[in-house]
mmCIF file of C-alpha atoms in Angstrom:
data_model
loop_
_atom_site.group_PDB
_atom_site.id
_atom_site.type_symbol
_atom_site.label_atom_id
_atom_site.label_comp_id
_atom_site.label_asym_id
_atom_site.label_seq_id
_atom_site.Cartn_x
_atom_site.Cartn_y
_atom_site.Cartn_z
ATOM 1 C CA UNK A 154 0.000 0.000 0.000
ATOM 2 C CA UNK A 155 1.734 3.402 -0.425
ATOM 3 C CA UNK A 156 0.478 6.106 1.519
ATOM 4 C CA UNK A 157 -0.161 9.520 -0.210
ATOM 5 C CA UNK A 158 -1.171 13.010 0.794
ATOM 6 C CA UNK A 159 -3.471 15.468 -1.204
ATOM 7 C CA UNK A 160 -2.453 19.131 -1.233
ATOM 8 C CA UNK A 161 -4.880 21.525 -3.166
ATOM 9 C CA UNK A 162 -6.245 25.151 -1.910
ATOM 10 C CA UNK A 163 -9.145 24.456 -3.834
ATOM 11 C CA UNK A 164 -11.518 22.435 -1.630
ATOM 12 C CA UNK A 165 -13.561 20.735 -4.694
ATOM 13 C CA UNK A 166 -10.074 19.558 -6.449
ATOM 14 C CA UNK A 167 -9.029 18.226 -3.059
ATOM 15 C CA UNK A 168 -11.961 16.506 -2.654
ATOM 16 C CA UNK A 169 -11.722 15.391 -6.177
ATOM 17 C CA UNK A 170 -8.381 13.786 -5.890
ATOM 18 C CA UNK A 171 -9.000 12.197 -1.963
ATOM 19 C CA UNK A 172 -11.717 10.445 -4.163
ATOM 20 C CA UNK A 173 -9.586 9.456 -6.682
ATOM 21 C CA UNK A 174 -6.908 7.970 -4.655
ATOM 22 C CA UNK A 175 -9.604 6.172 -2.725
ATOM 23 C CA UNK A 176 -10.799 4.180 -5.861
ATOM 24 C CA UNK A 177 -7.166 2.822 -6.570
ATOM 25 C CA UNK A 178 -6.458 -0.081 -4.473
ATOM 26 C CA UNK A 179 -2.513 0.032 -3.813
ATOM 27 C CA UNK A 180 -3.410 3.614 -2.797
ATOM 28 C CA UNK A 181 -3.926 4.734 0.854
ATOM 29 C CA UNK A 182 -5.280 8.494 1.513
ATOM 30 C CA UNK A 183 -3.221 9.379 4.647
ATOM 31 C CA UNK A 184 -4.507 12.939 4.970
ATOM 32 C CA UNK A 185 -6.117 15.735 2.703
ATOM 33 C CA UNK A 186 -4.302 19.264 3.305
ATOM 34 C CA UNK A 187 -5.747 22.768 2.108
ATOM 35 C CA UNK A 188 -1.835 24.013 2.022
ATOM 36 C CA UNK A 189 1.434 23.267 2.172
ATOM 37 C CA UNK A 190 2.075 24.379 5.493
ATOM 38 C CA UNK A 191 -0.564 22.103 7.116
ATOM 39 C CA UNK A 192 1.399 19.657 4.885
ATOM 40 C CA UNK A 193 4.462 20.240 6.424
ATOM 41 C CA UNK A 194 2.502 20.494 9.876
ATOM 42 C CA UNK A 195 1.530 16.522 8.891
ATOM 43 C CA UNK A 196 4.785 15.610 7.778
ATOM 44 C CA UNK A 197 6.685 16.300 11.320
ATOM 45 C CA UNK A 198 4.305 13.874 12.704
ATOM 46 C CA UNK A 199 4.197 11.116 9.867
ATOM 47 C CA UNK A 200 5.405 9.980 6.716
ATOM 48 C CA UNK A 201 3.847 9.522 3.293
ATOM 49 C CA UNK A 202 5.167 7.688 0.324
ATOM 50 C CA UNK A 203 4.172 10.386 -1.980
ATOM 51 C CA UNK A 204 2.068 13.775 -2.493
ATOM 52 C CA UNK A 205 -0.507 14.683 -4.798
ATOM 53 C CA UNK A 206 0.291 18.418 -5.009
ATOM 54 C CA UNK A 207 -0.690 21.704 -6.648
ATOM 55 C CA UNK A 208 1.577 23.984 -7.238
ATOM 56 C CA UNK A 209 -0.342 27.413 -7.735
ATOM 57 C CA UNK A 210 -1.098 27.762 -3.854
ATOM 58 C CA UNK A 211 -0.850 31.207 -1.690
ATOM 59 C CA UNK A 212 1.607 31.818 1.233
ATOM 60 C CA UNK A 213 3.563 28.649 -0.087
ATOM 61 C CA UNK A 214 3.200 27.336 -3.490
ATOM 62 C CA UNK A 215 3.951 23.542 -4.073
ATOM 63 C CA UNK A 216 7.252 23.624 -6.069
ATOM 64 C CA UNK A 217 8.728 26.030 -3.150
ATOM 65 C CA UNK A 218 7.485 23.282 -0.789
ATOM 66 C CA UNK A 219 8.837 20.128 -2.401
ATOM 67 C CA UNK A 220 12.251 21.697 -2.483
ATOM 68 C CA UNK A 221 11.636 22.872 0.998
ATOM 69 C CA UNK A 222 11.927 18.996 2.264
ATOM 70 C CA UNK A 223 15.099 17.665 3.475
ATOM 71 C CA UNK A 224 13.730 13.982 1.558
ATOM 72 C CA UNK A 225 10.929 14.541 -0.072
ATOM 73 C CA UNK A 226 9.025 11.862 -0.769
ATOM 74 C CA UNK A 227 7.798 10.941 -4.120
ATOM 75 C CA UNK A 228 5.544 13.750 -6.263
ATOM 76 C CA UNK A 229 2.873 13.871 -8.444
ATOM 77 C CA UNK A 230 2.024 17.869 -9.311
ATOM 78 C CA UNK A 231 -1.319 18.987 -10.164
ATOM 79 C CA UNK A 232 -2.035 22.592 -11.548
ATOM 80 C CA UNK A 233 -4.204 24.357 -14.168
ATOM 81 C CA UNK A 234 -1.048 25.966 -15.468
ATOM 82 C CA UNK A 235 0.996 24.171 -18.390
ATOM 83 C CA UNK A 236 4.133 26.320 -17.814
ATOM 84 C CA UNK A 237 4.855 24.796 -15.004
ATOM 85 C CA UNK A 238 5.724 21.303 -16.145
ATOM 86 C CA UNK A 239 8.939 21.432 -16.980
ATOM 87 C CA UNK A 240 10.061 23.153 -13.404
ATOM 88 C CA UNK A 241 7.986 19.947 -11.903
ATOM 89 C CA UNK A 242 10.500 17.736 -13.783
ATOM 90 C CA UNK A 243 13.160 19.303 -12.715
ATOM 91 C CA UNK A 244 12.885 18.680 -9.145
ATOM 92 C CA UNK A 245 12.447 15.216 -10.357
ATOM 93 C CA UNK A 246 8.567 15.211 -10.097
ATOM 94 C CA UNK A 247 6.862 11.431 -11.026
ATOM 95 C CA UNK A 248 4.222 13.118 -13.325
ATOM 96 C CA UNK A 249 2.443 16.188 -13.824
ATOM 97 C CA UNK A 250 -1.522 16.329 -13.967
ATOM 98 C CA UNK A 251 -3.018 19.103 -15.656
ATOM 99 C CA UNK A 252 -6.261 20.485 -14.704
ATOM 100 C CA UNK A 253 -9.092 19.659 -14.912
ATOM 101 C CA UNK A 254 -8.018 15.316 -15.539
ATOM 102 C CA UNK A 255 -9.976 12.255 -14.994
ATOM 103 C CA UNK A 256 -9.544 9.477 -13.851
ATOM 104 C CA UNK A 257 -7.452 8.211 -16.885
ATOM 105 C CA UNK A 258 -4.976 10.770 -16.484
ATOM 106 C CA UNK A 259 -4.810 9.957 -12.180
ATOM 107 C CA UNK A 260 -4.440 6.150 -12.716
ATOM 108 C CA UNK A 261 -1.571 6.835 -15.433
ATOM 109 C CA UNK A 262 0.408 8.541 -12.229
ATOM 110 C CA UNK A 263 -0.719 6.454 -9.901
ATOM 111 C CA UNK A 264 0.512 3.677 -11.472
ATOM 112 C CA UNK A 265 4.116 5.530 -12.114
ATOM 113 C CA UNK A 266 4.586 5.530 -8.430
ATOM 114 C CA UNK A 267 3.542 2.092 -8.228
ATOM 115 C CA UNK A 268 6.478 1.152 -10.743
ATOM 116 C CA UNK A 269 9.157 3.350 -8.915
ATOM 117 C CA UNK A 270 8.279 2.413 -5.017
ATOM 118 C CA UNK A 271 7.572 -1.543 -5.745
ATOM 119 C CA UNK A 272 9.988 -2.640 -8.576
ATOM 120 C CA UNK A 273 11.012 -5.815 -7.368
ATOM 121 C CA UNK A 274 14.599 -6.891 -8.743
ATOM 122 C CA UNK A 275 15.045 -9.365 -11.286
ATOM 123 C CA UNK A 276 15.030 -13.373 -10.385
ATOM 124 C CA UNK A 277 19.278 -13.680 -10.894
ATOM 125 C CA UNK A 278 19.129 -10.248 -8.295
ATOM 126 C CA UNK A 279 17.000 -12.241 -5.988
ATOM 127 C CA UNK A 280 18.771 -14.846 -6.010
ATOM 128 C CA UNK A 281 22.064 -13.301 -5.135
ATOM 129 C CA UNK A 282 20.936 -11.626 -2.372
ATOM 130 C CA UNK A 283 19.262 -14.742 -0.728
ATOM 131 C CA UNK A 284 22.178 -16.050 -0.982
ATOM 132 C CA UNK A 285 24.059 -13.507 0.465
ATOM 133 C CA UNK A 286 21.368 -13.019 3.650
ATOM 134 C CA UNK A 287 21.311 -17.189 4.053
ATOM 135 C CA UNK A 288 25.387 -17.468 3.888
ATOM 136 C CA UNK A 289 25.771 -14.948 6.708
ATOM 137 C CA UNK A 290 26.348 -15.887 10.244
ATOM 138 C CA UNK A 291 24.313 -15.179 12.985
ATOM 139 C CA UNK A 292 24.552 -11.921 14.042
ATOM 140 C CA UNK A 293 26.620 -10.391 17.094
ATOM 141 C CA UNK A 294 25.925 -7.708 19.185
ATOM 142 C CA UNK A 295 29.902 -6.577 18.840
ATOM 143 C CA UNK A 296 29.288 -6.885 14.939
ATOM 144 C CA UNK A 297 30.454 -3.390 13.336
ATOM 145 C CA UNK A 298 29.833 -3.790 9.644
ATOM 146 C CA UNK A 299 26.833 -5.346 7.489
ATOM 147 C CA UNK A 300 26.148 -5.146 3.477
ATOM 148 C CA UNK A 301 23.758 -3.981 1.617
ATOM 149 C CA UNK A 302 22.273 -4.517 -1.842
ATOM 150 C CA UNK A 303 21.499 -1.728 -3.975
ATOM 151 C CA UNK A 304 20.856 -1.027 -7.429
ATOM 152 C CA UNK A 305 23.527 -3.280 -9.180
ATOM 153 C CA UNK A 306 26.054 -3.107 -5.972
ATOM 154 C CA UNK A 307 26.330 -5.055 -2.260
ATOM 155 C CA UNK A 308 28.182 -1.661 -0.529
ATOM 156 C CA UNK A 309 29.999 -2.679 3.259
ATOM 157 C CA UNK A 310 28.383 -0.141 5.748
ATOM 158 C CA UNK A 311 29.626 0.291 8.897
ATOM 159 C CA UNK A 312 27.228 0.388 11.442
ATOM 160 C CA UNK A 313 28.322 3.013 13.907
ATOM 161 C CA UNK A 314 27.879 4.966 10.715
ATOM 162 C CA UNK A 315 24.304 4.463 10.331
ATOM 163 C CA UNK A 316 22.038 7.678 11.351
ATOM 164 C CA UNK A 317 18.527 6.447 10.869
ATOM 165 C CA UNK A 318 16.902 4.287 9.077
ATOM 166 C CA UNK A 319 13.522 5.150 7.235
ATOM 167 C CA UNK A 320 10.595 2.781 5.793
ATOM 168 C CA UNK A 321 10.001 3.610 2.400
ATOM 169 C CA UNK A 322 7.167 0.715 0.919
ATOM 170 C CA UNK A 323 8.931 -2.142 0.438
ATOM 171 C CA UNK A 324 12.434 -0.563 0.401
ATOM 172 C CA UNK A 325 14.069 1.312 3.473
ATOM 173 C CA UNK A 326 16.375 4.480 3.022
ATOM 174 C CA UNK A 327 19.221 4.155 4.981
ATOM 175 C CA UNK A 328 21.107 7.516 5.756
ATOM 176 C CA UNK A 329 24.573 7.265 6.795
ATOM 177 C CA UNK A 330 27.028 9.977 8.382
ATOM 178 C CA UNK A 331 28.809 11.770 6.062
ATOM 179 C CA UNK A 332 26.864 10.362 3.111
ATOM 180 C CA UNK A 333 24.611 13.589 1.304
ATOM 181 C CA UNK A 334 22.591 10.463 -0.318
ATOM 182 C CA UNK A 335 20.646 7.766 1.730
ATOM 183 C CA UNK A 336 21.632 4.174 0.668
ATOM 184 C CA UNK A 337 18.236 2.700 -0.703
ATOM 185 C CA UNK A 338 17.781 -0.921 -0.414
ATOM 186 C CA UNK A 339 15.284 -3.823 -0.676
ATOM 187 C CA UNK A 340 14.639 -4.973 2.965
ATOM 188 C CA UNK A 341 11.859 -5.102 5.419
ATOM 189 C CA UNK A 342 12.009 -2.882 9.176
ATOM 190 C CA UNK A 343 11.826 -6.434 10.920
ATOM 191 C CA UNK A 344 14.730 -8.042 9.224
ATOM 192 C CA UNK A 345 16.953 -4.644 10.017
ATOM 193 C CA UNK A 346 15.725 -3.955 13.421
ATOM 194 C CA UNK A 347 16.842 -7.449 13.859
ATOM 195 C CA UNK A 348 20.248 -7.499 12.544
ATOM 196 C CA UNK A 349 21.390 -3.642 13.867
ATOM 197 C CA UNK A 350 22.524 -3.709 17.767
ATOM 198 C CA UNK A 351 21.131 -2.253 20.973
ATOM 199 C CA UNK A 352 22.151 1.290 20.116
ATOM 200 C CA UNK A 353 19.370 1.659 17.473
ATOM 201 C CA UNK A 354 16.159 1.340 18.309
ATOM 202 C CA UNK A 355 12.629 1.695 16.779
ATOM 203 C CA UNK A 356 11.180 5.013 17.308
ATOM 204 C CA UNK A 357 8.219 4.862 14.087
ATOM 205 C CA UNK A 358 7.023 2.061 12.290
ATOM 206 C CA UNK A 359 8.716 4.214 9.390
ATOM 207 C CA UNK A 360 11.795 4.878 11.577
ATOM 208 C CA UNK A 361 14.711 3.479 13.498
ATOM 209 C CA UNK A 362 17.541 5.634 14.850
ATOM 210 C CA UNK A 363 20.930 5.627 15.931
ATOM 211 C CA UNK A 364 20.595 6.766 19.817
ATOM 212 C CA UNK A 365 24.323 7.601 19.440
ATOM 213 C CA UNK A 366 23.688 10.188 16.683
ATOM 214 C CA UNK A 367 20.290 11.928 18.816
ATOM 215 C CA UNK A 368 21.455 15.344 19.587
ATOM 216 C CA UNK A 369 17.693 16.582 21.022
ATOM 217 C CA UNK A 370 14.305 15.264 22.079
ATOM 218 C CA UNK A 371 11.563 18.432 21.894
ATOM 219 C CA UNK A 372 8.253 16.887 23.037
ATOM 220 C CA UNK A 373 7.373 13.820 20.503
ATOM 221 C CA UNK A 374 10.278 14.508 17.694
ATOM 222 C CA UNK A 375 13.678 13.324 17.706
ATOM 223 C CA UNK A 376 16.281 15.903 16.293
ATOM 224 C CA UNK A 377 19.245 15.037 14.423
ATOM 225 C CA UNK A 378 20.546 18.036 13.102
ATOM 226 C CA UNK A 379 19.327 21.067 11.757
ATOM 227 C CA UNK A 380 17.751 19.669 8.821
ATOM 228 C CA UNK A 381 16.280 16.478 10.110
ATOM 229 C CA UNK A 382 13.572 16.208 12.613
ATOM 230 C CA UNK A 383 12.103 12.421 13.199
ATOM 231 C CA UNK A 384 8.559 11.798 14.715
ATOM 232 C CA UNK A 385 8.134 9.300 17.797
ATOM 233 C CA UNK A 386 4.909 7.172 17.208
ATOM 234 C CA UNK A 387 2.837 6.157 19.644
ATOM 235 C CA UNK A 388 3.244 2.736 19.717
ATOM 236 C CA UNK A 389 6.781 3.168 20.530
ATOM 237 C CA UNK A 390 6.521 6.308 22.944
ATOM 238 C CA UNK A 391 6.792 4.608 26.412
ATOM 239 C CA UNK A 392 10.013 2.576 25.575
ATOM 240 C CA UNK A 393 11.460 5.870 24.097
ATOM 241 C CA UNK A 394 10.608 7.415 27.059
ATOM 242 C CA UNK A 395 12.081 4.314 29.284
ATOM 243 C CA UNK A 396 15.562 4.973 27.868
ATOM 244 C CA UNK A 397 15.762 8.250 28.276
ATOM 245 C CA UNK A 398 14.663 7.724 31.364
ATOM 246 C CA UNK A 399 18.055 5.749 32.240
ATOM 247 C CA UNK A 400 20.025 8.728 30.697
ATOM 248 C CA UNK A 401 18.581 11.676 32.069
ATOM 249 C CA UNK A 402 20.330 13.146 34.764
ATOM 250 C CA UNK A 403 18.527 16.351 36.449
ATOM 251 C CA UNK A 404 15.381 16.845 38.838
#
């Protein structure tokens, strides 16, 4: 399922394209925003695969948004304006919808994100990296390096270096110190929460971080440096709270 957003100041084209992504099943609507701040506002408390967004909007139009996001997710814009298309490619936009489209024109995109979040790798690439995850001893807590499939490559990472890791569909993003690009690789949360040690630990059911790299905790986010801000979920609040708990030293 990928989850998308809908951003549109007009409140009959928002409606329009909730209802749209309602009637495609690998589509989940994960919240309908009248503007890219409350967008923004949604996105420091949860994560979306992609945005439906238009990009003639006041106080913050959509392009200045999308470039506004440390990792954007993936983008679909929407907007009654043709001259805007080829600025939407060039911050690497999925598709562009122009207004007014049906439901044609919505399933074309949605299907585009389809093919760039779940492309599954090709039977000899499956096979080589189950053979790579099956050949591997058990894992150690005083382990300090793993590998990682992705693209055409298996890159060594060492683990201290890992920041975070985030959840994208079936692939996880995995940011490492140093890096300005986010190693992108075909795994599952489970099967990395698994393998990383007891210095990591799962904050989001889209995030795990690196307690070693947390530099501040303001209320329910976790803040890694100026640019990235991480959301604590709920379901994982209380055992965040626990170990800071055994840190904390003041009244």
């Amino acid at each position: 399922m990928i989850r998308c957003i809908a951003i549109d100041d007009e409140p009959l084209a928002l409606q329009q394209i909730a209802a749209y992504i309602k009637k495609v099943p690998f589509l989940e609507l994960a919240a309908q925003c009248q503007s890219a701040i409350e967008a923004r506002q949604f996105l420091e408390q949860d994560t979306t695969d992609a945005i439906f967004c238009d990009i003639n909007m006041p106080d913050l139009n959509g392009m200045d948004f999308v470039k506004s996001l440390t990792v954007p997710p993936l983008i679909v814009f929407t907007t009654a304006y043709a001259e805007y298309a080829v600025e939407g490619f060039k911050v690497n936009a999925v598709d562009y919808l122009l207004k007014p489209f049906g439901m044609q024109d919505f399933l074309r995109a949605a299907n585009r994100l389809k093919e760039r979040l779940e492309a599954t790798p090709s039977p000899t690439e499956a096979a080589t990296a189950d053979a790579i995850i099956h050949a591997k001893p058990e894992p150690h807590e005083d382990d300090d390096i793993l590998f990682l499939k992705t693209e055409y490559r298996i890159v060594k990472v060492t683990i201290a270096s890992i920041r975070y890791v985030e959840a994208m569909s079936e692939y996880l993003k995995v940011h490492i110190e140093g890096e300005p690009k986010p190693i992108i690789t075909l795994l599952s949360m489970k099967k990395m929460e698994e393998r990383l040690p007891s210095c990591f630990m799962r904050i989001h059911r889209s995030y795990i971080v690196n307690l070693t790299k947390i530099q501040e905790v303001n209320k329910n986010r976790i803040i890694m440096d100026n640019d990235t801000y991480l959301p604590v979920g709920d379901m994982y609040r209380d055992a965040f709270q626990a170990y800071l708990d055994t840190k904390f030293l003041g009244k």
